[in-house]
Coordinates of C-alpha atoms and ligand atoms in Angstrom, one line a residue:
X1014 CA 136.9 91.6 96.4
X1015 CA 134.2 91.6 93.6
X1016 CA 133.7 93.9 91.4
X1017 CA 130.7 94.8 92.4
X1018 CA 131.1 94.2 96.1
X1019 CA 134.0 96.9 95.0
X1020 CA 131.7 99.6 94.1
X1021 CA 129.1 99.0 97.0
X1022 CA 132.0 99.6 99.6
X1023 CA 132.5 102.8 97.5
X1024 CA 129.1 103.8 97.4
X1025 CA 128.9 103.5 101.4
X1026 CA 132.0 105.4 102.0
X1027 CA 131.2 108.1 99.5
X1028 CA 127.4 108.5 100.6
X1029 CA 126.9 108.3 104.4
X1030 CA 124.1 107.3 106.3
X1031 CA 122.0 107.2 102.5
X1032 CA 121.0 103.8 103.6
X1033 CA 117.7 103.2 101.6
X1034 CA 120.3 104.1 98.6
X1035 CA 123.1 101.7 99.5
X1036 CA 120.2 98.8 99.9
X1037 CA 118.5 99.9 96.1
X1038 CA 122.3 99.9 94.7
X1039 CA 123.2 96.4 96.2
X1040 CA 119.9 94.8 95.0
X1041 CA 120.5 96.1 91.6
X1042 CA 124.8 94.9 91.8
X1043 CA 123.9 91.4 93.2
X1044 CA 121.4 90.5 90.0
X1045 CA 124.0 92.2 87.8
X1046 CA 126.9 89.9 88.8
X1047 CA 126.2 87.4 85.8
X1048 CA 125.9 90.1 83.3
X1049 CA 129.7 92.1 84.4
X1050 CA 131.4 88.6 83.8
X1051 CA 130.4 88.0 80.2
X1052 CA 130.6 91.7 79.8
X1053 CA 133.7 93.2 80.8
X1054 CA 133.9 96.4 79.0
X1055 CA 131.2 97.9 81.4
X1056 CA 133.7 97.6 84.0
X1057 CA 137.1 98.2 82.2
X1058 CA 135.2 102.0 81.4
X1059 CA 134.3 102.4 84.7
X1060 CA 130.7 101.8 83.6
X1061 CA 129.4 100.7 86.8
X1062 CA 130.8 103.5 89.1
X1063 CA 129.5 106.2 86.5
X1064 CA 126.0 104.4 87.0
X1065 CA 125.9 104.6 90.9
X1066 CA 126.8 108.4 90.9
X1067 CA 124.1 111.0 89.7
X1068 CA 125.3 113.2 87.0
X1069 CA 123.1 116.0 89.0
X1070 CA 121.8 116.5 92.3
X1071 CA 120.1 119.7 93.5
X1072 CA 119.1 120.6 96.9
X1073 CA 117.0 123.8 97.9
X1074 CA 115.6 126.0 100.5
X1075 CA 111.3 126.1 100.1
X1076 CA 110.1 128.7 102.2
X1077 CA 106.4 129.5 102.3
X1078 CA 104.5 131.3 104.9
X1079 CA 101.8 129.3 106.6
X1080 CA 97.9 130.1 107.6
X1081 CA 98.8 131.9 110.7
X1082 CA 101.0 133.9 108.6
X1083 CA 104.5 132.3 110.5
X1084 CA 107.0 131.5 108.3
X1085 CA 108.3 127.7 107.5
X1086 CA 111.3 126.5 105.7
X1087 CA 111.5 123.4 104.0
X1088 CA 114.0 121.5 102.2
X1089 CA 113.5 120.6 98.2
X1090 CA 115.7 118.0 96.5
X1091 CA 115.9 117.2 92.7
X1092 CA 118.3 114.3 91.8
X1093 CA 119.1 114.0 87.7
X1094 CA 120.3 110.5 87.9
X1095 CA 120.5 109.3 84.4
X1096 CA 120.0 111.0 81.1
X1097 CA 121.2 108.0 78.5
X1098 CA 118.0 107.3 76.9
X1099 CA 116.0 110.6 77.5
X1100 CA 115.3 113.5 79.6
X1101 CA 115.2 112.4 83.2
X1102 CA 111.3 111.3 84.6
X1103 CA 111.0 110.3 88.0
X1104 CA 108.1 111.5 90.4
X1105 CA 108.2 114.3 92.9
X1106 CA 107.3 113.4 96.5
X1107 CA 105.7 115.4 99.7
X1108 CA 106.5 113.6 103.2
X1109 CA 108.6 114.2 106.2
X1110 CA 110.9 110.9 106.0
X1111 CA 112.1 112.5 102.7
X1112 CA 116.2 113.7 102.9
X1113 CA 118.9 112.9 100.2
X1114 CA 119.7 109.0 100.5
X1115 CA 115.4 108.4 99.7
X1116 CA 115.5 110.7 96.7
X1117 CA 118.2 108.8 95.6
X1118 CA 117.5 105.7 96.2
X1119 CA 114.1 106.5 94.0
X1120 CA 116.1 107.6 91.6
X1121 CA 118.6 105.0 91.0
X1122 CA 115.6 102.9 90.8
X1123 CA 114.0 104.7 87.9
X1124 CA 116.5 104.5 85.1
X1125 CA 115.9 100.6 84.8
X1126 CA 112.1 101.0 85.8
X1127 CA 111.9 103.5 82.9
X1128 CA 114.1 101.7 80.5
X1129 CA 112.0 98.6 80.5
X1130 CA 108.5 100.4 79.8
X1131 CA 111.1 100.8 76.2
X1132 CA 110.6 104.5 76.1
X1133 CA 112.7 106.7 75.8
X1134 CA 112.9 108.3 79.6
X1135 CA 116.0 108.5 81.5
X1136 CA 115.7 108.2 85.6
X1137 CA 115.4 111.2 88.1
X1138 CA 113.5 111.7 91.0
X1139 CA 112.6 114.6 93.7
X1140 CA 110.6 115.6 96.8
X1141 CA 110.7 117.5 100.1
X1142 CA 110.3 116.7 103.6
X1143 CA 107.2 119.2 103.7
X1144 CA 104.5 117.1 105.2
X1145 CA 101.0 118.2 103.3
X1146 CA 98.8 116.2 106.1
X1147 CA 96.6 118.7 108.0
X1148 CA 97.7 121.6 105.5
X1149 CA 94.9 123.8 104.2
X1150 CA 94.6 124.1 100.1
X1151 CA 96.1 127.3 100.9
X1152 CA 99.0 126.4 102.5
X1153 CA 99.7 123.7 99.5
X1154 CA 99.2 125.8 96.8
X1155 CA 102.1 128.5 98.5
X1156 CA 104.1 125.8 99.1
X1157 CA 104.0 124.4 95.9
X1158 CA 104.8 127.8 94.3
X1159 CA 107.6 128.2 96.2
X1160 CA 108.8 124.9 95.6
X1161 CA 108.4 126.1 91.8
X1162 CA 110.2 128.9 91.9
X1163 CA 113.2 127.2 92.7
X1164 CA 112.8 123.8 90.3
X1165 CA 111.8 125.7 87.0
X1166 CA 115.2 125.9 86.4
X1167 CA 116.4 122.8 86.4
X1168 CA 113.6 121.1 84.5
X1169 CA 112.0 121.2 80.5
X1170 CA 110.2 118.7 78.8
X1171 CA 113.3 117.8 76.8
X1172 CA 115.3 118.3 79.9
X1173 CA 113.5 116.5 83.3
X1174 CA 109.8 115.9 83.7
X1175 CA 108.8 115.5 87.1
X1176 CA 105.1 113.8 88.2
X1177 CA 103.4 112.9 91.2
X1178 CA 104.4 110.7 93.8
X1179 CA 103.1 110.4 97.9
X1180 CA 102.0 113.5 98.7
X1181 CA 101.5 114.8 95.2
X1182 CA 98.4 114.5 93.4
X1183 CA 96.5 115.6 90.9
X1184 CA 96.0 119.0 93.0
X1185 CA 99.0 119.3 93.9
X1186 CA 100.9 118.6 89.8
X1187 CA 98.0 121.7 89.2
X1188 CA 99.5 124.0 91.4
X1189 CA 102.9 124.2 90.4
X1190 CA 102.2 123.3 86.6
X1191 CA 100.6 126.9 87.3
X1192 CA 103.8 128.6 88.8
X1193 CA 105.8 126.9 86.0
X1194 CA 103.4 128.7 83.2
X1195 CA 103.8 132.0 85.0
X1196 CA 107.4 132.3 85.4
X1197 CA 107.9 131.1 81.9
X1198 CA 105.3 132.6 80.2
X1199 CA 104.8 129.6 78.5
X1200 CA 102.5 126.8 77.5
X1201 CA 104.9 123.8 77.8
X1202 CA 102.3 121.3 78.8
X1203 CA 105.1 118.4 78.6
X1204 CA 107.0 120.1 81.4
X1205 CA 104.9 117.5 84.1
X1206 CA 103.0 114.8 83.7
X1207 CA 99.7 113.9 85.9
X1208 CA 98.5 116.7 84.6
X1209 CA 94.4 117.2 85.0
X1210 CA 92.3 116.3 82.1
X1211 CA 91.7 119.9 81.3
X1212 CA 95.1 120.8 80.9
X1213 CA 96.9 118.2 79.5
X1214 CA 96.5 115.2 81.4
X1215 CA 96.2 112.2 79.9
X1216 CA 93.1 109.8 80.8
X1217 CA 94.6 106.4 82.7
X1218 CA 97.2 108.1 84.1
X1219 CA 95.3 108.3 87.4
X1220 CA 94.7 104.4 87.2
X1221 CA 98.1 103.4 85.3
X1222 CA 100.3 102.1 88.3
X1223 CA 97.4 100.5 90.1
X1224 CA 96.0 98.7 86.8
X1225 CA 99.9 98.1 85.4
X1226 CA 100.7 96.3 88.8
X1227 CA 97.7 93.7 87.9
X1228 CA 98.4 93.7 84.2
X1229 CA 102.1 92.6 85.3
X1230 CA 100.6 89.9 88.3
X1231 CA 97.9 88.7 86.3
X1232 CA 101.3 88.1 83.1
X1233 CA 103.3 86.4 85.8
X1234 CA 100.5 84.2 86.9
X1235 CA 99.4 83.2 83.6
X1236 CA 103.0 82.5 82.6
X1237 CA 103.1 79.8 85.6
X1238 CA 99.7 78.4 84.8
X1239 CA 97.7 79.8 87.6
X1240 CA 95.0 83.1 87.5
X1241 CA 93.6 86.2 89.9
X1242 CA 90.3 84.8 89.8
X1243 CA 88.7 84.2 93.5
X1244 CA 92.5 85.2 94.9
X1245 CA 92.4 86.3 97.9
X1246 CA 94.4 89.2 97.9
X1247 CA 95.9 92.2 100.9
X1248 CA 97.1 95.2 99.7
X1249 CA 98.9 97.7 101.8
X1250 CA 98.1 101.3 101.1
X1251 CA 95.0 103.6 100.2
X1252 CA 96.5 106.1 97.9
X1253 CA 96.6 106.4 94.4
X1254 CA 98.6 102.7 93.6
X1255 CA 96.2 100.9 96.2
X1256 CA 92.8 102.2 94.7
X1257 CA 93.5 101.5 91.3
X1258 CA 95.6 97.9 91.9
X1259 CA 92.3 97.6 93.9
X1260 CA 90.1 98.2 91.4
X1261 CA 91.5 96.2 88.5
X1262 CA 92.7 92.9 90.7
X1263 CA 88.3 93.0 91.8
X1264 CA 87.9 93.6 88.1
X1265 CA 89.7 90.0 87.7
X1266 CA 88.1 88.2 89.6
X1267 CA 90.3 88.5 93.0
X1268 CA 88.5 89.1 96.8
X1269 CA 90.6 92.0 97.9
X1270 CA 90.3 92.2 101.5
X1271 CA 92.6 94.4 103.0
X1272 CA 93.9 97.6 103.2
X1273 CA 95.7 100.4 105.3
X1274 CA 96.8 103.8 105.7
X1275 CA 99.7 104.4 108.1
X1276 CA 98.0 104.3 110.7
X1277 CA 96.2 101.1 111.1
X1278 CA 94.3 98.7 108.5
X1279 CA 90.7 97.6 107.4
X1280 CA 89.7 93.9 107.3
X1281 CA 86.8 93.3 105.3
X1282 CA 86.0 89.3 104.9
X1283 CA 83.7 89.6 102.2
X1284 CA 86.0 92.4 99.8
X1285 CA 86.6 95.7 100.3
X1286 CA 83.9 98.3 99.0
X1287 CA 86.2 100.4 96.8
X1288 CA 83.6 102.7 96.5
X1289 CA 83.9 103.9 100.1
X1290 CA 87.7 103.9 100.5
X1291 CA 87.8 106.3 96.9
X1292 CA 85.7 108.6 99.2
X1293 CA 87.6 108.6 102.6
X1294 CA 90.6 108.8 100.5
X1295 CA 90.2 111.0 97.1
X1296 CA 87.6 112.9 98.7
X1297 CA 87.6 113.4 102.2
X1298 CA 91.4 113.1 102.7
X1299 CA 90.5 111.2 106.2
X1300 CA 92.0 108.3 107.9
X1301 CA 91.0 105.0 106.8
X1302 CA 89.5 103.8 109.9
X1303 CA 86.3 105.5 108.7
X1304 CA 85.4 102.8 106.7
X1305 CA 84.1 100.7 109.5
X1306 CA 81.5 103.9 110.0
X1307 CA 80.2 102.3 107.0
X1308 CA 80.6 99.3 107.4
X1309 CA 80.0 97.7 110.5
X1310 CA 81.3 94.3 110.1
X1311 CA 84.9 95.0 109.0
X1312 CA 87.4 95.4 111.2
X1313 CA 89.6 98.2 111.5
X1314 CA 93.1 97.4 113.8
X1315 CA 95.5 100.3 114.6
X1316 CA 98.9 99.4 113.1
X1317 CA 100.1 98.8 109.9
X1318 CA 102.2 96.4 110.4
X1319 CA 99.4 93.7 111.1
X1320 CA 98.2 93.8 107.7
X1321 CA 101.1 90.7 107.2
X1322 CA 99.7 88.7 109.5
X1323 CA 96.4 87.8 107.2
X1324 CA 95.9 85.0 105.5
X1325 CA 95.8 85.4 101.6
X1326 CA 96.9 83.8 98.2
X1327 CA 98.2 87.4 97.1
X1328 CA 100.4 90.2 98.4
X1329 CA 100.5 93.8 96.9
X1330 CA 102.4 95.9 98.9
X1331 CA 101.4 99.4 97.6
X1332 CA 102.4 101.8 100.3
X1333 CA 105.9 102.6 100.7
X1334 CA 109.6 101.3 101.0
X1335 CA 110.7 99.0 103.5
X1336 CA 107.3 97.6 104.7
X1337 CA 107.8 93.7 104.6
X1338 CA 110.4 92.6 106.7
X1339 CA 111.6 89.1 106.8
X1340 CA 109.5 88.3 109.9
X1341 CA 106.5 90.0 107.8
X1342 CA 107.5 87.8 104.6
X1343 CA 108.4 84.5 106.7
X1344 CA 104.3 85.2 108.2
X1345 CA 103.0 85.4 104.6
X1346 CA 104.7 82.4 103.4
X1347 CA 103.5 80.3 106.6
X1348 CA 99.9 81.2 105.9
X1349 CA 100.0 80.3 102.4
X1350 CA 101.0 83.8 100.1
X1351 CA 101.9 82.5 96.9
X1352 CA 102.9 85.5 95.1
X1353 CA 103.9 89.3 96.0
X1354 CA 103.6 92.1 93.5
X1355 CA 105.7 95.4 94.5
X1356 CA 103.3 98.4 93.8
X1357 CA 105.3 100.9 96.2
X1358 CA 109.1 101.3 95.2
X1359 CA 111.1 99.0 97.2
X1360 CA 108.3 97.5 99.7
X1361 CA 110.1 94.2 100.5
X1362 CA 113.9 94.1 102.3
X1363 CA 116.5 92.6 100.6
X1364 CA 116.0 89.8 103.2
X1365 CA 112.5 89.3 102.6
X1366 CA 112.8 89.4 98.5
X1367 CA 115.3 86.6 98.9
X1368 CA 113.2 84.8 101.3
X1369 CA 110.5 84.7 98.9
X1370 CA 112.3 83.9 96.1
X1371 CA 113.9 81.1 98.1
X1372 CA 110.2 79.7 99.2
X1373 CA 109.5 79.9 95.7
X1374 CA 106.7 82.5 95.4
X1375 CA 106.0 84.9 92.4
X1376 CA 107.4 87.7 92.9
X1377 CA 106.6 90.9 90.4
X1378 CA 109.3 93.9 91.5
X1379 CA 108.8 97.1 91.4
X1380 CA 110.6 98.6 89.0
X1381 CA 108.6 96.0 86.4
X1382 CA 105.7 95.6 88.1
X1383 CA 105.2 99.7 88.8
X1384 CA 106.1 100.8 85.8
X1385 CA 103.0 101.4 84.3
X1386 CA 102.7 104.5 86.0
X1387 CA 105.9 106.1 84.3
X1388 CA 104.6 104.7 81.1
X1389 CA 102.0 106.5 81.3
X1390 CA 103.6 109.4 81.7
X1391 CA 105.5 109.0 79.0
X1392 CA 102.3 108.5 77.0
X1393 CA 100.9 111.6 78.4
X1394 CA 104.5 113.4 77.0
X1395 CA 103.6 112.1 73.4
X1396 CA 100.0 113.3 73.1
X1397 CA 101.1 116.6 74.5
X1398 CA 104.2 117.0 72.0
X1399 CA 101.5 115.7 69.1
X1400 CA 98.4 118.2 70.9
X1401 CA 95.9 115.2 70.7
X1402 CA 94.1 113.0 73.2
X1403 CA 93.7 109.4 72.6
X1404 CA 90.6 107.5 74.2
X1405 CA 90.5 105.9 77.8
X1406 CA 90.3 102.2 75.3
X1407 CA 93.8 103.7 73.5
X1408 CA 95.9 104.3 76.1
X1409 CA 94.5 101.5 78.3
X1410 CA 95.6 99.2 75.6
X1411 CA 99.2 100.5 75.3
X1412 CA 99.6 100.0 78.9
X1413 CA 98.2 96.3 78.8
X1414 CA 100.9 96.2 75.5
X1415 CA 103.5 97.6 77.5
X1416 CA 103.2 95.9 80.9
X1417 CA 103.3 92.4 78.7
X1418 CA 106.4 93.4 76.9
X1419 CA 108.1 94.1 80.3
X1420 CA 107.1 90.8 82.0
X1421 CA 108.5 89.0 78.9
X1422 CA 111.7 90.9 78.8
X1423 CA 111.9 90.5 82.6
X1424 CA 111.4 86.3 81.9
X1425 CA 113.6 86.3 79.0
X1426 CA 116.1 87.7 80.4
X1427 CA 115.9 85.6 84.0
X1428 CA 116.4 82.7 81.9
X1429 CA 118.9 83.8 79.6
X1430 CA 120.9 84.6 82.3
X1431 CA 120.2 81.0 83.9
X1432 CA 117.8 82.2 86.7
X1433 CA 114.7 81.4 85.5
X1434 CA 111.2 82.9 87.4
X1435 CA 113.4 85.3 89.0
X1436 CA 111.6 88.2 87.9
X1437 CA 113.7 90.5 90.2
X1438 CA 116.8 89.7 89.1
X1439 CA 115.2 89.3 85.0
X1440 CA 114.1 92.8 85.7
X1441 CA 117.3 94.8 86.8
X1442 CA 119.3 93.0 84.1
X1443 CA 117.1 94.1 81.1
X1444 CA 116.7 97.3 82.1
X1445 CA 120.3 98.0 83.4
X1446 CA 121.5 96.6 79.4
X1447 CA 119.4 99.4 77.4
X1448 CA 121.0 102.0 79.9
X1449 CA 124.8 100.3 79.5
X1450 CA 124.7 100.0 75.7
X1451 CA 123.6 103.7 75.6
X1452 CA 126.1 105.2 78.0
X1453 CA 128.8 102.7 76.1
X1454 CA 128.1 104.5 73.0
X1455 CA 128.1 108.2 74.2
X1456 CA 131.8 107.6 75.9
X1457 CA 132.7 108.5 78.9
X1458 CA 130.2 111.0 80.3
Ligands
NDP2585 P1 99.9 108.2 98.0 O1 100.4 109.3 98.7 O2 98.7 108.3 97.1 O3 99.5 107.0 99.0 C1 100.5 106.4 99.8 C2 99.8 105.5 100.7 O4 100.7 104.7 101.5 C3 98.8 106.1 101.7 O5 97.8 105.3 102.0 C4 99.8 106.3 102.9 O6 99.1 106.4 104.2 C5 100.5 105.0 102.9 N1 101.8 105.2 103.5 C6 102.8 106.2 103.2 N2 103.8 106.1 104.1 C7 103.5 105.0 104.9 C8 104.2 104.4 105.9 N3 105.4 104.9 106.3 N4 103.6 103.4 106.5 C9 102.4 102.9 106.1 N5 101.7 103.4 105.1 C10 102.3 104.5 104.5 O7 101.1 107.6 97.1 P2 101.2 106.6 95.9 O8 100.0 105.6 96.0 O9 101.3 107.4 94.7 O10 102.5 105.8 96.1 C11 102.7 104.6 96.8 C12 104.0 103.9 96.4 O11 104.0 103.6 95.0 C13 105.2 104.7 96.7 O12 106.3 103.8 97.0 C14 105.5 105.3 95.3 O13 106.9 105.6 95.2 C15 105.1 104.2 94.4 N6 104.8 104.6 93.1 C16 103.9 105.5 92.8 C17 103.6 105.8 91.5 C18 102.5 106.7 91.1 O14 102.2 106.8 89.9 N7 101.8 107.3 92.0 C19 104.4 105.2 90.4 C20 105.3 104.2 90.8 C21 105.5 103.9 92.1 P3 98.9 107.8 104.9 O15 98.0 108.6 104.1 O16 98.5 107.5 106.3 O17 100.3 108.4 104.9

């Protein structure tokens, strides 16, 4: 047996039924393979195992009292997966499917996605299956402050900054960046990042996953000789990753002309009208079948699943794990998909990543491709710790900087390792070096 087919048995045995985790750990191990053999003290110091296991993982009760006045109980998790090149930084997410094996699966996946953006951020993530559709402001905000009152003392800006994720937005970081101020009788504006522009926020952090998807796509494209420009392009999704990849891939030039909500999906021929999805969506909180309301001749089809079956140059899969399957993938390859750029955090199988890669398609993962979000975060961290803003033009800019220096380190490292235009596999190995070296020279911890 491998080594690292080794430490994926272990990781099944030793974490049951945490199947989202197992598939993030054996997507990582796989690309890794070439790296362990010319590097054999990562697994002679048991490098590899110490990666898969978090050094913290903290689950809670969240009990809140809803608008009749009945009382719920949810569940809250916080996973501190790796702290070798900073304090953890990993989003916080709201939605039913969430239990252990998703929080860590997000996690694992953040310490490379936050060591390529080359700051210094190690990986964490947490969440709770509370489900905020339907929920009055009310019932948010006390859930949120309960959620609080429990993860205040785990976290610290030099410790583990959480940030939004689904189900948390910019009203939801408000509420419990409140609580957090009130039981520490502090101003520690670092301690979360999303923050509103009032309080901390930085400007394009809103935009940064959205626009850092499409900075990445349009590097990858370039770097093959081909552009965005009169693309046509599907992206799955209407929330905060799908707007803004939205927005920036019409500001290139593309024809977006598809997008969904998990419910069903819009098909507008001549490109979607942002405007009125940023409506339904930031505004309204509705479905997004409203959008044929206002205009009559898209087409709105229940399922999500159909969104696949269009035909287009470019797919953006912005909404959640696990959404192209192989059949999905084999569909977009048949009608002509050229390229796939991962907004969500894991949206393709393993199956279907290899199928593409196989077909030979572009393909920008997410732990590159997303990254910009993170960055930004980390950005945000730095004008908080300095007590300055920089300009919408600033912090744009370093994102644009940052999202080229990850593609390049992404393709240098694909080739280096002899698999060049595998982004995936370019990807996992450059950020997975930063972290070994680190945790090589802090010893065994
Ligand atoms: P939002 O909550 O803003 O939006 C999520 C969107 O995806 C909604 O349109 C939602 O539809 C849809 N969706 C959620 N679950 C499903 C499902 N099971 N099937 C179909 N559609 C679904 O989240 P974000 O845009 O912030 O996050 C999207 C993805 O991007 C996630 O994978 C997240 O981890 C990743 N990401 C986000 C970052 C950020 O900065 N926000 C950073 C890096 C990665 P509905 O409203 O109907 O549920």
């Amino acid at each position: 047996m491998s080594v690292v087919e080794n430490v994926l048995q272990k990781v099944k045995e030793r974490n049951p039924g945490e199947v989202e985790f197992h598939q993030a750990v054996e997507e990582v191990l796989q690309s890794l393979e070439p790296v362990l053999e010319q590097h054999p003290e990562f697994v002679e110091t048991g490098l590899v195992d110490r990666l898969v296991e978090p050094e913290r993982q903290i689950m809670f009760r969240v009990p809140w009292v809803d608008d009749e006045g009945k009382v719920q109980v949810n569940r809250g998790f916080r996973v501190q997966f790796n702290s070798a090149i900073g304090p953890y930084k990993g989003g916080l997410r709201f939605h039913p499917s969430v239990y252990l094996g998703i929080i860590k699966f997000l996690g694992f996946e953040q310490i490379f996605k936050n060591s390529l953006t080359g700051l210094p951020i190690g990986g964490g993530k947490g969440g709770s299956d509370f489900n905020p559709k339907g929920k009055s402001d009310g019932e948010i905000m006390r859930f949120c402050q309960s959620f609080m009152s429990e993860l205040y003392r785990h976290i610290g800006q030099d410790v583990d900054v959480p940030a939004g994720d689904i189900g948390v937005g910019a009203r939801e970081i408000g509420f419990l960046f409140g609580q957090y101020k009130r039981l520490r009788n502090a101003y520690e504006a670092g301690i979360l990042t999303g923050k509103g522009l009032k309080y901390g926020g930085s400007l394009v952090r809103k935009e940064a996953t959205g626009y850092g998807l499409i900075y990445f796509t349009k590097e990858m494209l370039e770097a093959n000789n081909k552009n965005l420009k009169d693309k046509t392009v599907v992206i799955s999704g209407a929330g905060n990753v799908a707007i803004y990849a939205c927005e920036k891939a019409q500001e290139f030039g593309a024809k977006v002309v598809a997008m969904c909500d998990s419910k069903g999906y819009i098909y507008d021929k001549d490109g979607i009208k942002l405007d009125t999805v940023k409506q339904i969506k930031e505004v309204e909180r509705k479905r997004i079948k409203e959008y044929v309301n206002h205009h009559p001749e898209a087409e709105y089809h229940e399922g999500q699943k159909g969104i696949w079956s269009l035909k287009c140059d470019i797919a953006l899969p912005c909404a959640t794990q696990n959404d192209i399957h192989l059949e999905h993938a084999k569909q977009l390859v048949e009608n002509g998909c050229m390229a796939v750029g991962e907004g969500a955090n894991m949206p393709c199988t393993n199956d279907a990543l290899e199928f593409f890669l196989e077909k030979g398609l572009y393909v920008a993962p997410a732990k590159a491709a997303n990254a910009g979000g993170v960055a930004t975060s980390a950005l945000e961290m730095s004008q908080n710790s300095m007590r300055l803003s920089w300009t919408f033009e600033e912090v744009d800019q370093k994102l644009q900087d940052i999202m080229k220096n990850i593609f390049n380190a992404s393709n240098n490292a694909s080739k280096k390792y002899g698999m060049e235009g595998n982004y995936v596999a370019g990807a996992n190995i450059a950020g997975f070096l930063k972290v070994a070296e680190a945790m090589m020279a802090q010893g065994v911890i």
